[in-house]
mmCIF file of N, CA, C and O in Angstrom:
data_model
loop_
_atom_site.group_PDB
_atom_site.id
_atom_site.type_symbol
_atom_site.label_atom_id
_atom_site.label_comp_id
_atom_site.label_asym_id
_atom_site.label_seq_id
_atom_site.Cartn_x
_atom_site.Cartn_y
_atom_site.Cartn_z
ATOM 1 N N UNK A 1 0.836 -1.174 0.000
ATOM 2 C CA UNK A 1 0.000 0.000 0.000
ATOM 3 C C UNK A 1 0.881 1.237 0.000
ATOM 4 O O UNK A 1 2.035 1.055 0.387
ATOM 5 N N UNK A 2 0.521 2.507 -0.381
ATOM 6 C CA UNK A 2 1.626 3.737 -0.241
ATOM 7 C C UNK A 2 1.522 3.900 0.748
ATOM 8 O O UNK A 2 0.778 3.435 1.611
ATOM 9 N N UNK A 3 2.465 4.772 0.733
ATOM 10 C CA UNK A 3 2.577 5.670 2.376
ATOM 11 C C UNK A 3 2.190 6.887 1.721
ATOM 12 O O UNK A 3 2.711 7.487 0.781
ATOM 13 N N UNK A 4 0.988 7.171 2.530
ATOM 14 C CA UNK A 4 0.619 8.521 2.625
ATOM 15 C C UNK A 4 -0.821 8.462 3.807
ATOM 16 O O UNK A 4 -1.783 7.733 4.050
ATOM 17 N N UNK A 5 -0.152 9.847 4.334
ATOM 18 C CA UNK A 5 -0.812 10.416 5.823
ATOM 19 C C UNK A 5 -1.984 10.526 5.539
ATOM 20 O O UNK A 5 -2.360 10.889 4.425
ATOM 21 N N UNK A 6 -2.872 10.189 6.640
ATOM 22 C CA UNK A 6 -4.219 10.815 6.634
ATOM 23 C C UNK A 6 -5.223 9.900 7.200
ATOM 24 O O UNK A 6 -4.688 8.979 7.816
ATOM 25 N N UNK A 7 -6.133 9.872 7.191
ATOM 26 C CA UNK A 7 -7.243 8.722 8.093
ATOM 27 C C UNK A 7 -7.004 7.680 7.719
ATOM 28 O O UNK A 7 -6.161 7.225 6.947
ATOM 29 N N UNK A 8 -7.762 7.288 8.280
ATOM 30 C CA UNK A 8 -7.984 5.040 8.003
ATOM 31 C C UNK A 8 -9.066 5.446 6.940
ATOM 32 O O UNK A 8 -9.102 4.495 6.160
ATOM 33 N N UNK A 9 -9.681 6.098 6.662
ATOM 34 C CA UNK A 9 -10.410 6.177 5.343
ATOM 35 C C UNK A 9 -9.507 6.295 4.370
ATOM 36 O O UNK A 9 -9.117 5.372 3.655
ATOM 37 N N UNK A 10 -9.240 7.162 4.334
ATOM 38 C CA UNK A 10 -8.134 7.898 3.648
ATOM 39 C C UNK A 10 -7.526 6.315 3.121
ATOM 40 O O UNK A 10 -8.006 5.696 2.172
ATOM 41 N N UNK A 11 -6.531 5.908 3.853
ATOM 42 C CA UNK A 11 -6.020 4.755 3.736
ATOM 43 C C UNK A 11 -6.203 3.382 3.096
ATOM 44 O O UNK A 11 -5.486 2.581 2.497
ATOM 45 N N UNK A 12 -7.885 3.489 3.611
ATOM 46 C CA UNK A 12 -8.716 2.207 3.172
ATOM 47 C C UNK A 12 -9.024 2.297 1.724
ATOM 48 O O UNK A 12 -8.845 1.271 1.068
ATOM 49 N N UNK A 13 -9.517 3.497 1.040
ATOM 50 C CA UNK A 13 -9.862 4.216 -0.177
ATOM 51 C C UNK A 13 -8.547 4.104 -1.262
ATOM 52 O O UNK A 13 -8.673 3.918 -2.472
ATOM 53 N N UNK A 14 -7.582 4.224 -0.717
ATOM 54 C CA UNK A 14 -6.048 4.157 -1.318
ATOM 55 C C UNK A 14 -6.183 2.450 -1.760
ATOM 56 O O UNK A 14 -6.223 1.930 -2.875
ATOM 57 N N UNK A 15 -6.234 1.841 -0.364
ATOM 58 C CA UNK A 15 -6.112 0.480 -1.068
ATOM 59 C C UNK A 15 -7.010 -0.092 -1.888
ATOM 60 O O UNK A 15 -6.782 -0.776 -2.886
ATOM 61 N N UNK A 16 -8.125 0.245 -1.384
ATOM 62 C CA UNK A 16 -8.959 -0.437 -2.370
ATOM 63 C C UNK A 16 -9.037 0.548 -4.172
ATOM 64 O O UNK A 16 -9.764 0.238 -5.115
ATOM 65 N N UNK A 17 -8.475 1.206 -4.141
ATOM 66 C CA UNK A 17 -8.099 2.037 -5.564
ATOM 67 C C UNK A 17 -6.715 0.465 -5.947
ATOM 68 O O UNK A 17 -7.144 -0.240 -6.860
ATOM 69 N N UNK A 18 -5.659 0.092 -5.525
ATOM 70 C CA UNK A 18 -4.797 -0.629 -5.926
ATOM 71 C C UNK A 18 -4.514 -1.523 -5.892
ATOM 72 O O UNK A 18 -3.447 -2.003 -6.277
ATOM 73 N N UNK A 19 -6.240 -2.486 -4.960
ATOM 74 C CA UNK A 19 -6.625 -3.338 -5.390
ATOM 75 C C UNK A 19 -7.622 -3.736 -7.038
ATOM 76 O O UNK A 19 -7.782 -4.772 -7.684
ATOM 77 N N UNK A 20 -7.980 -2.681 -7.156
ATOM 78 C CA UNK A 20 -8.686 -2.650 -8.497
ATOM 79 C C UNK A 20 -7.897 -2.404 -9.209
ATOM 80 O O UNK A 20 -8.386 -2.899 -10.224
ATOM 81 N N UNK A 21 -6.434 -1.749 -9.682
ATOM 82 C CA UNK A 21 -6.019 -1.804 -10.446
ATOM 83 C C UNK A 21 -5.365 -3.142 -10.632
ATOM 84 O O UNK A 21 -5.315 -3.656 -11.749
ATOM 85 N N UNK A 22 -4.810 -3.780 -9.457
ATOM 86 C CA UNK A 22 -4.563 -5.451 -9.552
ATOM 87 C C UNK A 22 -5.338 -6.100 -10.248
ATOM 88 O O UNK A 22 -4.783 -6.984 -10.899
ATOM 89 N N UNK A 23 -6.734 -5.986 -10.410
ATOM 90 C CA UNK A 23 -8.124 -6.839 -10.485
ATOM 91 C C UNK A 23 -7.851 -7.045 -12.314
ATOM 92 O O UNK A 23 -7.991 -8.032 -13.036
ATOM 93 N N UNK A 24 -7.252 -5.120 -12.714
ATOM 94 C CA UNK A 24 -7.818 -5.050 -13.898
ATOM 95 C C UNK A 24 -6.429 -5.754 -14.697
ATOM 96 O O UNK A 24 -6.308 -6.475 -15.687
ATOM 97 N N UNK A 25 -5.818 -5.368 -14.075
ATOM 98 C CA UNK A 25 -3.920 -5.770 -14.784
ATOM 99 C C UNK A 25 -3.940 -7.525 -15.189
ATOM 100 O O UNK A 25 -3.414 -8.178 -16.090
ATOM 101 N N UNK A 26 -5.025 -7.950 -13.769
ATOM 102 C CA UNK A 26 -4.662 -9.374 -14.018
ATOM 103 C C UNK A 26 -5.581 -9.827 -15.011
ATOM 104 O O UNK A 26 -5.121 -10.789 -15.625
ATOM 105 N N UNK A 27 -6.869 -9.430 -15.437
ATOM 106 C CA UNK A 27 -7.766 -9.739 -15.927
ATOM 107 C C UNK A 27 -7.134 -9.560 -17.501
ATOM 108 O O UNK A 27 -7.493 -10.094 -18.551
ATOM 109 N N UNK A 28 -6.089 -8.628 -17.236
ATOM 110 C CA UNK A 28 -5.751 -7.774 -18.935
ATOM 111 C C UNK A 28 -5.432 -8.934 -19.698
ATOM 112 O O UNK A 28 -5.771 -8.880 -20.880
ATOM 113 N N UNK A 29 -4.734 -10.204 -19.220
ATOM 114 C CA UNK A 29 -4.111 -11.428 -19.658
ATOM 115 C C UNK A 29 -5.314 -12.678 -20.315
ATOM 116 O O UNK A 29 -5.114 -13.635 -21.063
ATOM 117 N N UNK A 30 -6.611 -12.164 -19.653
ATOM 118 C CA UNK A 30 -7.561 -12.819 -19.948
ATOM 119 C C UNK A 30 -8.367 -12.461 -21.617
ATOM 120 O O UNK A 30 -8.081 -11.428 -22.222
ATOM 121 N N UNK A 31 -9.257 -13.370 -22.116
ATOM 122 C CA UNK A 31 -9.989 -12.722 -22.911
ATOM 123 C C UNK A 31 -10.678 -12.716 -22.638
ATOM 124 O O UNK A 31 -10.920 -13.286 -21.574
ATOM 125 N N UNK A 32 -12.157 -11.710 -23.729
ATOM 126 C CA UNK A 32 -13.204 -11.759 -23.661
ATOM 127 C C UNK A 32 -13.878 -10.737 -22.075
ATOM 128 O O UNK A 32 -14.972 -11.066 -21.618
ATOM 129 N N UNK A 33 -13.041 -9.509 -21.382
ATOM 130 C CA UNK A 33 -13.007 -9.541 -20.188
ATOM 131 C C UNK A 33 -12.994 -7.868 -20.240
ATOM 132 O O UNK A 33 -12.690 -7.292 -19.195
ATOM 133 N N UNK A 34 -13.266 -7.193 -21.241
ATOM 134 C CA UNK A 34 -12.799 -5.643 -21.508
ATOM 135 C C UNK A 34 -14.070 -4.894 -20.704
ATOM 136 O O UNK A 34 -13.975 -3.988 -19.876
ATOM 137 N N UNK A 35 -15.496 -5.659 -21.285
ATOM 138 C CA UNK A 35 -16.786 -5.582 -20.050
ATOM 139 C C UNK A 35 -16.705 -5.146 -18.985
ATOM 140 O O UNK A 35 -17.420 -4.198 -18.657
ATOM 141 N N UNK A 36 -15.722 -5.764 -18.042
ATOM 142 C CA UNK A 36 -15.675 -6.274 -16.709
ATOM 143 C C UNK A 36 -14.844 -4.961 -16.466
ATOM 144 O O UNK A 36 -15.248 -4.095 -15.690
ATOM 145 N N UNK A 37 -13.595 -4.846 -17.207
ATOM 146 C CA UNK A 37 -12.260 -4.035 -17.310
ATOM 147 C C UNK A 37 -13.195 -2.344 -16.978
ATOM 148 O O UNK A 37 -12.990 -1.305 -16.350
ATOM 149 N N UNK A 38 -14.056 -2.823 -17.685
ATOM 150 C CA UNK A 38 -14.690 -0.955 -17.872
ATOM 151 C C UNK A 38 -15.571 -0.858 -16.895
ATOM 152 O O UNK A 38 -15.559 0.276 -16.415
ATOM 153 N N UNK A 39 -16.527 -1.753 -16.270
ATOM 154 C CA UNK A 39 -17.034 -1.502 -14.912
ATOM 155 C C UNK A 39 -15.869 -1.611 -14.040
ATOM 156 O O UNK A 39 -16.378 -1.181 -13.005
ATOM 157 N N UNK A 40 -14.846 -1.845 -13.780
ATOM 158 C CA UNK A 40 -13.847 -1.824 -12.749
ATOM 159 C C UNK A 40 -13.413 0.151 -12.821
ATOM 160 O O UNK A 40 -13.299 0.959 -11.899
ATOM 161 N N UNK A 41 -13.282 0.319 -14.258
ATOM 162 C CA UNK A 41 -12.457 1.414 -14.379
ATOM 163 C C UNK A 41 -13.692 2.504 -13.774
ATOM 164 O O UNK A 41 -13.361 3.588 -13.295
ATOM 165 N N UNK A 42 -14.881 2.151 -13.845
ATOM 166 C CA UNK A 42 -16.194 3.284 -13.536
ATOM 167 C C UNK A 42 -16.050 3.354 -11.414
ATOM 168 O O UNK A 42 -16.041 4.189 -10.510
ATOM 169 N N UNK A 43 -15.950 1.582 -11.651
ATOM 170 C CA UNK A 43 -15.824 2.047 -9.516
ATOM 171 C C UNK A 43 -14.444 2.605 -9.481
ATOM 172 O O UNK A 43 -14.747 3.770 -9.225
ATOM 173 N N UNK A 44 -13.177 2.606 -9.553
ATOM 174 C CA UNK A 44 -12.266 3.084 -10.030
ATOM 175 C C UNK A 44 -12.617 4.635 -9.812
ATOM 176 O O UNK A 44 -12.719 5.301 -8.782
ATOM 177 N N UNK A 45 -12.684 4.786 -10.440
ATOM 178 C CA UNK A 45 -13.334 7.032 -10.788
ATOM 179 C C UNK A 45 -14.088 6.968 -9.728
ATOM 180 O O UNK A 45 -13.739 7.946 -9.068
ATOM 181 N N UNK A 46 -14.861 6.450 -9.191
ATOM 182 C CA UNK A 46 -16.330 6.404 -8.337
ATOM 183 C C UNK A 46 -15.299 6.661 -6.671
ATOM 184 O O UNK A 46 -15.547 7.501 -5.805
ATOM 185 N N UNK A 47 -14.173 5.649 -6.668
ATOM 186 C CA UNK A 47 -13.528 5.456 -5.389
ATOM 187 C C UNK A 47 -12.371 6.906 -5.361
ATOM 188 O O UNK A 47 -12.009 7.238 -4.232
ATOM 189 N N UNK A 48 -11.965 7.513 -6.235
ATOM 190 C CA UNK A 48 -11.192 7.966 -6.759
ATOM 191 C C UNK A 48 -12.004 9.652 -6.060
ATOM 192 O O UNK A 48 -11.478 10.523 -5.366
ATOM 193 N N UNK A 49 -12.742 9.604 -6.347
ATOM 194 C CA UNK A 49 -14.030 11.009 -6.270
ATOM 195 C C UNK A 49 -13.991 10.854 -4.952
ATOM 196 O O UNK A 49 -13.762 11.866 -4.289
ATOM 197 N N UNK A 50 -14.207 9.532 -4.232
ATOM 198 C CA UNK A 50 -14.400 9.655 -2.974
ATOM 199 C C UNK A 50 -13.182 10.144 -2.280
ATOM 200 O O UNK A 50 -13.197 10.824 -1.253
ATOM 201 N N UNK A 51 -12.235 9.788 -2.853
ATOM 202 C CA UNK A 51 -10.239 9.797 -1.918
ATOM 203 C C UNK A 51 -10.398 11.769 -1.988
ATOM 204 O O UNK A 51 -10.261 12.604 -1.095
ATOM 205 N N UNK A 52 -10.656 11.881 -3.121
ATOM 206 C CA UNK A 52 -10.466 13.482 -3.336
ATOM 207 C C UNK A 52 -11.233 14.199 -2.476
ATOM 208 O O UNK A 52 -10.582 15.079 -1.912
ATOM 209 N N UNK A 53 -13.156 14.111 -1.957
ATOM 210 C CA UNK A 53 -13.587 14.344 -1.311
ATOM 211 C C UNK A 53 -13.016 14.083 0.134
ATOM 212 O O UNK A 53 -13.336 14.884 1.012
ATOM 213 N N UNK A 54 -12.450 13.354 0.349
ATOM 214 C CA UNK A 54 -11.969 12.928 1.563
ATOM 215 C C UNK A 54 -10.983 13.423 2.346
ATOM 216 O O UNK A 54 -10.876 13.448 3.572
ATOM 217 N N UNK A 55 -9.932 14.003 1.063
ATOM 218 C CA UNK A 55 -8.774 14.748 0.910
ATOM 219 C C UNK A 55 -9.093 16.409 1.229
ATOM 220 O O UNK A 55 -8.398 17.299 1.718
ATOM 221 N N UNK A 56 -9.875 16.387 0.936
ATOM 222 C CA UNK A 56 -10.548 18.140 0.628
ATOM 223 C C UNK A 56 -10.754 18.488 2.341
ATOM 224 O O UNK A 56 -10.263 19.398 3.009
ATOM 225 N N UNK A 57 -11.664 17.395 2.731
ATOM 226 C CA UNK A 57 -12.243 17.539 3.938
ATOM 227 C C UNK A 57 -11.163 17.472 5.141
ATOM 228 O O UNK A 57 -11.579 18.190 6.050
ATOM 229 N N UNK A 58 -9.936 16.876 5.476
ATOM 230 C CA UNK A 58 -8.920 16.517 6.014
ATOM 231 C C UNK A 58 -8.131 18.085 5.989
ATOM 232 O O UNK A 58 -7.708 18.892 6.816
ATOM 233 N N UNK A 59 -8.190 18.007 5.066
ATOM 234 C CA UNK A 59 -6.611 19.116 4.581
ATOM 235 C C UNK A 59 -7.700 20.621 4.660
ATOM 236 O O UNK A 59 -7.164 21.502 5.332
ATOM 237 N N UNK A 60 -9.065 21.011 4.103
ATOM 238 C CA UNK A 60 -9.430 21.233 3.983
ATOM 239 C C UNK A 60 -9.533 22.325 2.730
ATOM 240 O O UNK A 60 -9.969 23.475 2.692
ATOM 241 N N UNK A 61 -8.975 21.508 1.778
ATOM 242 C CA UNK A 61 -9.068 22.116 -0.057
ATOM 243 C C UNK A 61 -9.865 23.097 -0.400
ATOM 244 O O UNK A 61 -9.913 23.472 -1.571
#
């Protein structure tokens, strides 16, 4: 996971962002799987919106 400061949200949101990119990297080897690839990439942005909101509120952006 990175190192970077900030809540256990904060934290939790990080990983689960680089667990989905794991999800999609491994899937990339697969076929027939680009479907799946593009709902990953939508929660992806979705989790991504949340880290930034989260970020804003902490630091206060």
């Amino acid at each position: 996971m990175s190192t970077e400061s900030g809540s256990l949200e904060c934290r939790r949101l990080i990983e689960a962002k680089e667990n989905l990119i794991k999800a999609m990297q491994t899937l990339d080897s697969l076929k027939d799987v680009e479907h799946i690839n593009i709902k990953l990439k939508d929660i992806y942005k979705e989790i991504e919106e949340m880290h930034e909101e989260r970020r804003r509120l902490e630091f206060k952006i």
